[in-house]
XYZ file of C-alpha atoms in Angstrom:
307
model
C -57.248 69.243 78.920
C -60.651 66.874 78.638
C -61.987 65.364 81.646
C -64.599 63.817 82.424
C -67.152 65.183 85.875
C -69.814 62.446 87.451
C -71.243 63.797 90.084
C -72.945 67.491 89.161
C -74.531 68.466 92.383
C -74.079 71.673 94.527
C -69.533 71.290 94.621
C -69.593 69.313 91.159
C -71.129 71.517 89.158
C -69.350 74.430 90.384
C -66.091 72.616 89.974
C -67.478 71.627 85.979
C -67.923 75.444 85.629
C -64.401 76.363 87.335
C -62.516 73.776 84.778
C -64.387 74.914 82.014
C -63.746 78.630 82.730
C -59.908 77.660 83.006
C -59.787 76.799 79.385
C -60.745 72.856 79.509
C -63.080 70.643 78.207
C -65.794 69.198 80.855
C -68.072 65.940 80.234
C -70.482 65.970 82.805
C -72.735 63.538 83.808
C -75.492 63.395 87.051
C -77.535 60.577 87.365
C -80.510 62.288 87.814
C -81.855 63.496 84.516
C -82.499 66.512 85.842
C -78.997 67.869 86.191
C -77.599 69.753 83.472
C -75.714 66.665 82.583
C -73.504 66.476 79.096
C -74.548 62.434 78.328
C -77.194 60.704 79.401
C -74.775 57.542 80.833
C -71.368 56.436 82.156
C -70.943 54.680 79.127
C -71.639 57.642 76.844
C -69.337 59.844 78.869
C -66.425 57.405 78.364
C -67.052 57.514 74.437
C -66.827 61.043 74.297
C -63.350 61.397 76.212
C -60.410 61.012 74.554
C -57.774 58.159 75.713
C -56.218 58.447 77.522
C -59.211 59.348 80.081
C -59.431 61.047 82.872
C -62.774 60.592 84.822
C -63.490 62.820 88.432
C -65.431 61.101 90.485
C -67.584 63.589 92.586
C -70.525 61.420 94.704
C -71.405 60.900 98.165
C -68.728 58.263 99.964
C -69.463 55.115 100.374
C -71.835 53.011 98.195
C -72.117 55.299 95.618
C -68.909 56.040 95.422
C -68.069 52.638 95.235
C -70.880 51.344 92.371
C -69.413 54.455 90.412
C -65.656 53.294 90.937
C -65.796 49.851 90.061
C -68.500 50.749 86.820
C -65.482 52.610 85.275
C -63.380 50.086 86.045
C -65.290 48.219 83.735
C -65.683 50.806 81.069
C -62.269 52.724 80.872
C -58.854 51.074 79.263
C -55.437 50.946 80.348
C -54.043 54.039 80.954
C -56.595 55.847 82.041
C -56.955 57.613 85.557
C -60.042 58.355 87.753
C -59.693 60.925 90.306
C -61.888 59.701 93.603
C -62.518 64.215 94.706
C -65.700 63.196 96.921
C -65.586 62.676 100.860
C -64.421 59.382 100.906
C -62.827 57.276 103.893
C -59.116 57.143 103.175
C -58.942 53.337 104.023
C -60.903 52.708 100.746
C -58.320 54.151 98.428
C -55.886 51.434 98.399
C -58.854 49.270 97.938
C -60.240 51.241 94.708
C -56.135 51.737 93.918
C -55.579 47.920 94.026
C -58.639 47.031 91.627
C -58.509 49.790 89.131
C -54.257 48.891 89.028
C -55.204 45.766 88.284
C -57.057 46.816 85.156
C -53.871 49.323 84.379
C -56.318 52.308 85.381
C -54.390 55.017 87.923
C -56.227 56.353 90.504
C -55.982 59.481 92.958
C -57.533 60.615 95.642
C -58.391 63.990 96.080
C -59.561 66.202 98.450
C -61.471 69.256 98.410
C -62.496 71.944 100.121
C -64.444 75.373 99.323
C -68.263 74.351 99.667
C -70.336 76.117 97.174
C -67.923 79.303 97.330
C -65.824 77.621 95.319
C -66.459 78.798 92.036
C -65.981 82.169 93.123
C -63.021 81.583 95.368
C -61.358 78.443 94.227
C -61.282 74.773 95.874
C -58.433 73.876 98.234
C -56.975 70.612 96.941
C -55.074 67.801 99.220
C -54.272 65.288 96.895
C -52.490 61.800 96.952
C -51.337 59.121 94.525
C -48.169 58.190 92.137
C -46.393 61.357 91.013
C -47.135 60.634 87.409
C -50.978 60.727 87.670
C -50.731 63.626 89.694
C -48.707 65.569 86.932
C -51.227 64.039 84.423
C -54.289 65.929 86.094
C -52.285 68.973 87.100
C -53.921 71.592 84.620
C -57.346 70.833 85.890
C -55.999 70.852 89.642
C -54.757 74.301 88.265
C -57.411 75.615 87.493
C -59.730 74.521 90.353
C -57.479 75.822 93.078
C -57.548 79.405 94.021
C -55.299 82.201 92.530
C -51.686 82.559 94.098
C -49.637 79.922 95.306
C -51.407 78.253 98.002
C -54.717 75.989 98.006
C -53.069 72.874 96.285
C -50.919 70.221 97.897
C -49.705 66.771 97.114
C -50.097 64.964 100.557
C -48.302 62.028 99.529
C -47.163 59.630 96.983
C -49.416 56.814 98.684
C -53.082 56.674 97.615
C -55.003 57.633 100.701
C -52.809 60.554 101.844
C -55.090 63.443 100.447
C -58.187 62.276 101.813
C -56.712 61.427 105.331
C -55.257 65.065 104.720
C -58.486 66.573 104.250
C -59.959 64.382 107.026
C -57.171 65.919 109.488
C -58.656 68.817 108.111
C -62.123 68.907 109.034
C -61.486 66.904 112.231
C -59.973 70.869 113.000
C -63.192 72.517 111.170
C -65.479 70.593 113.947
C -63.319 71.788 116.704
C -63.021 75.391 115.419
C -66.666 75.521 114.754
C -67.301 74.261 118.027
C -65.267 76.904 119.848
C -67.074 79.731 117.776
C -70.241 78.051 118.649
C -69.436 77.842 122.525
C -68.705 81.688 122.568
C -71.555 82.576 120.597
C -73.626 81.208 123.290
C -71.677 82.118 126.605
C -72.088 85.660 125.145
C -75.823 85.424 124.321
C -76.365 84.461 127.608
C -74.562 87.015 129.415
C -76.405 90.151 130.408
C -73.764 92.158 129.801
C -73.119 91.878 126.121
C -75.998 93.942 124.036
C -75.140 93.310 120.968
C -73.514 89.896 119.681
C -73.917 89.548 116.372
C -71.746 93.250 116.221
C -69.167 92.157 119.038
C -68.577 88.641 116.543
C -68.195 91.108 113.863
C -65.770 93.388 115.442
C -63.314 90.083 115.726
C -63.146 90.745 112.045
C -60.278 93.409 111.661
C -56.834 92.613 114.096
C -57.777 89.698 116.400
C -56.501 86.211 116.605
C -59.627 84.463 115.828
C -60.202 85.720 112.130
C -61.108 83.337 110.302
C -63.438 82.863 107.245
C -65.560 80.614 109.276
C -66.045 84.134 111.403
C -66.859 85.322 108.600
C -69.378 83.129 107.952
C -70.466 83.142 111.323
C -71.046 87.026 111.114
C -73.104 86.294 107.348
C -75.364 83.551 109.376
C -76.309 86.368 112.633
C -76.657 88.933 110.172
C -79.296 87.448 107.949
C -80.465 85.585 110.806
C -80.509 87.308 114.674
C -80.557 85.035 117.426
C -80.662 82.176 114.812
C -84.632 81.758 115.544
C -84.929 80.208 112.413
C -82.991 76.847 112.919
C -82.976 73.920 115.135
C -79.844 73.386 117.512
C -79.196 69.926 115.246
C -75.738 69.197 113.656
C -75.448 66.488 111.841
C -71.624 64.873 110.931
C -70.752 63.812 107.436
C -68.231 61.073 108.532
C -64.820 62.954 108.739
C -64.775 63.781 112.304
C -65.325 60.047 113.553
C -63.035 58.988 111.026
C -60.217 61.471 112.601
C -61.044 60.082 116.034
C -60.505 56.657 115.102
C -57.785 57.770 113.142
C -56.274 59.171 116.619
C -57.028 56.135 118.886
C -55.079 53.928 116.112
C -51.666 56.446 116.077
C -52.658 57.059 119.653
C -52.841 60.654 118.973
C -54.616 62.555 121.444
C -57.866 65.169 120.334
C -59.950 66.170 122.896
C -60.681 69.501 121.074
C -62.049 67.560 117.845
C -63.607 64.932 120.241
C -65.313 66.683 122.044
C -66.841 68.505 119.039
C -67.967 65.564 117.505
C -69.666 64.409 120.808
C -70.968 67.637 120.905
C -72.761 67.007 117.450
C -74.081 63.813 118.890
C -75.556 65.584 122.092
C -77.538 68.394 119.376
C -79.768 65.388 118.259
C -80.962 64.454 121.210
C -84.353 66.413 122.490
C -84.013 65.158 126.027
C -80.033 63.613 126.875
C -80.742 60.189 128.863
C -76.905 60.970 130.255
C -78.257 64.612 131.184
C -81.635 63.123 133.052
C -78.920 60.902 135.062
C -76.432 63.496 135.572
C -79.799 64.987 137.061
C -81.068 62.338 139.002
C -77.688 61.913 140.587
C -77.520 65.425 141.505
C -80.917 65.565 143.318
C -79.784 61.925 145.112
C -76.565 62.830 146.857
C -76.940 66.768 146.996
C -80.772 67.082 146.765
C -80.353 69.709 144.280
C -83.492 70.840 142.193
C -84.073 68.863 139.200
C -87.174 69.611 136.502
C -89.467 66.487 135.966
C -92.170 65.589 133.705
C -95.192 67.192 134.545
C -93.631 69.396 137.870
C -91.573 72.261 137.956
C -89.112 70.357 140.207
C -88.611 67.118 142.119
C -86.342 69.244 144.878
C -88.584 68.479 147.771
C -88.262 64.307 147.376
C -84.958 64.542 148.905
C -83.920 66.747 152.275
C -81.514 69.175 150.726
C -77.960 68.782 152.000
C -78.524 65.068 152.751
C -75.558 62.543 151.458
């Protein structure tokens, strides 16, 4: 099969190097000239595909995603497909479904998952959209996904259902990286635990908390001890708000993934106002020690025990 790739960054060009080594042809195209881009435009990369075209759209969600969306819409003919495989929200599917449809382009939404292991290990695919453009991509979905019979699913003939799929999806990520997190540090703090990074690795072999993001976990403390060399800051690519809100409007609860992503929003801040009044109210009705700018405590402006 011939496709064409925009988008050749640290997932895209694995994934351009995963088709290709399944047999397929691969246009690629990056807008910065840097990339090891096939043509030098959008335009040139829809010349070189045969119709009918099929174009994978790998940016960042969003604007980009969107410029690049409705420039093909411009470009490609009728019958044609793009494939939207980037991070989008799945609220603007129908949106790029209804304009492209009204050009007689298909469009589907994909999902994927695998980081930059993926070329190695294969992407995990949620996808959505008619059952006809599905089948139409199918090879290359074949050959991205990993070996066996897992690591592909259609979500849902509704454009929109593999992104919300894979937005479920790391909505679970932030709240199982949280609770690895949470441990790490209980144990780090305990006197009685020597050795962490081996104790995280023994949960390798027969427990009910393997995982490859243990795995991962154990790669991280091994090359890293203690983790001296990074800053407690987590930044969130969109997904885990999006499942929240998603949750409030099914009224769903997820305190788990919740309070993961609030967690995230508490790592960027190098002094918590909340925390200083959590603080401040703790020293006012219990007089209980609290450390203040320039002191070592404020424990003595209050008579402890008073109400």
């Amino acid at each position: 099969m011939e496709i064409g790739l925009i988008g050749l960054g640290k997932m895209g060009g694995n994934m351009a190097q995963r088709i290709r080594d399944g047999g397929h042809t691969v246009v690629g195209f990056d807008r910065s000239p840097a990339s090891a881009r096939d043509v030098a435009s959008l335009e040139e990369l829809v010349q070189k595909l045969s119709a009918p075209r099929a174009v994978w759209v790998m940016v960042p969600a969003g604007g980009p995603t969107d410029q690049t969306v409705n420039a093909l819409g411009d470009l490609l003919s009728e019958g044609d497909i793009v494939i939207d495989g980037g991070n989008s929200k799945y609220t603007d599917d129908a949106r790029h479904a209804e304009e492209l449809g009204a050009k007689g382009i298909g469009f589907v939404d994909a999902g994927v998952s695998g980081g930059v292991w993926g070329l190695k290990n294969g992407y995990a695919l949620m996808v959505g959209g008619a059952p006809e453009n599905v089948a139409r991509i199918q090879p290359v979905f074949d050959a991205l996904k990993p070996e066996g019979e897992g690591g592909f699913v259609h979500a849902g003939p509704t454009v929109g259902a593999g992104h919300f799929a894979k937005m479920v999806h790391n909505g679970i990520e932030y709240g199982m990286m949280q609770a690895y997190a949470e441990g790490y540090e209980l144990m780090a703090a305990s006197p009685l635990i020597e050795n962490v990074t081996e104790t995280i690795k023994s949960w390798q072999q027969g427990t009910v908390i393997r995982s490859w993001l243990l795995d991962l976990a154990v790669l991280a403390l091994e090359s890293d001890p203690g983790l001296s060399k990074l800053r407690g800051y987590a930044e969130d690519s969109g997904e885990g708000r999006w499942t929240v809100e998603a949750a409030i409007d099914n009224a769903v609860p997820l305190p788990v993934i919740t309070a993961a992503l609030f967690a995230r929003f508490a790592s960027r801040q190098d002094d918590s106002p909340a925390m200083k009044m959590v603080a401040a109210l703790r020293n006012q009705f219990g007089g209980h020690a609290v450390e203040t700018a320039g002191s070592v405590s404020a424990s003595d402006a209050i008579a402890p025990g008073s109400r």
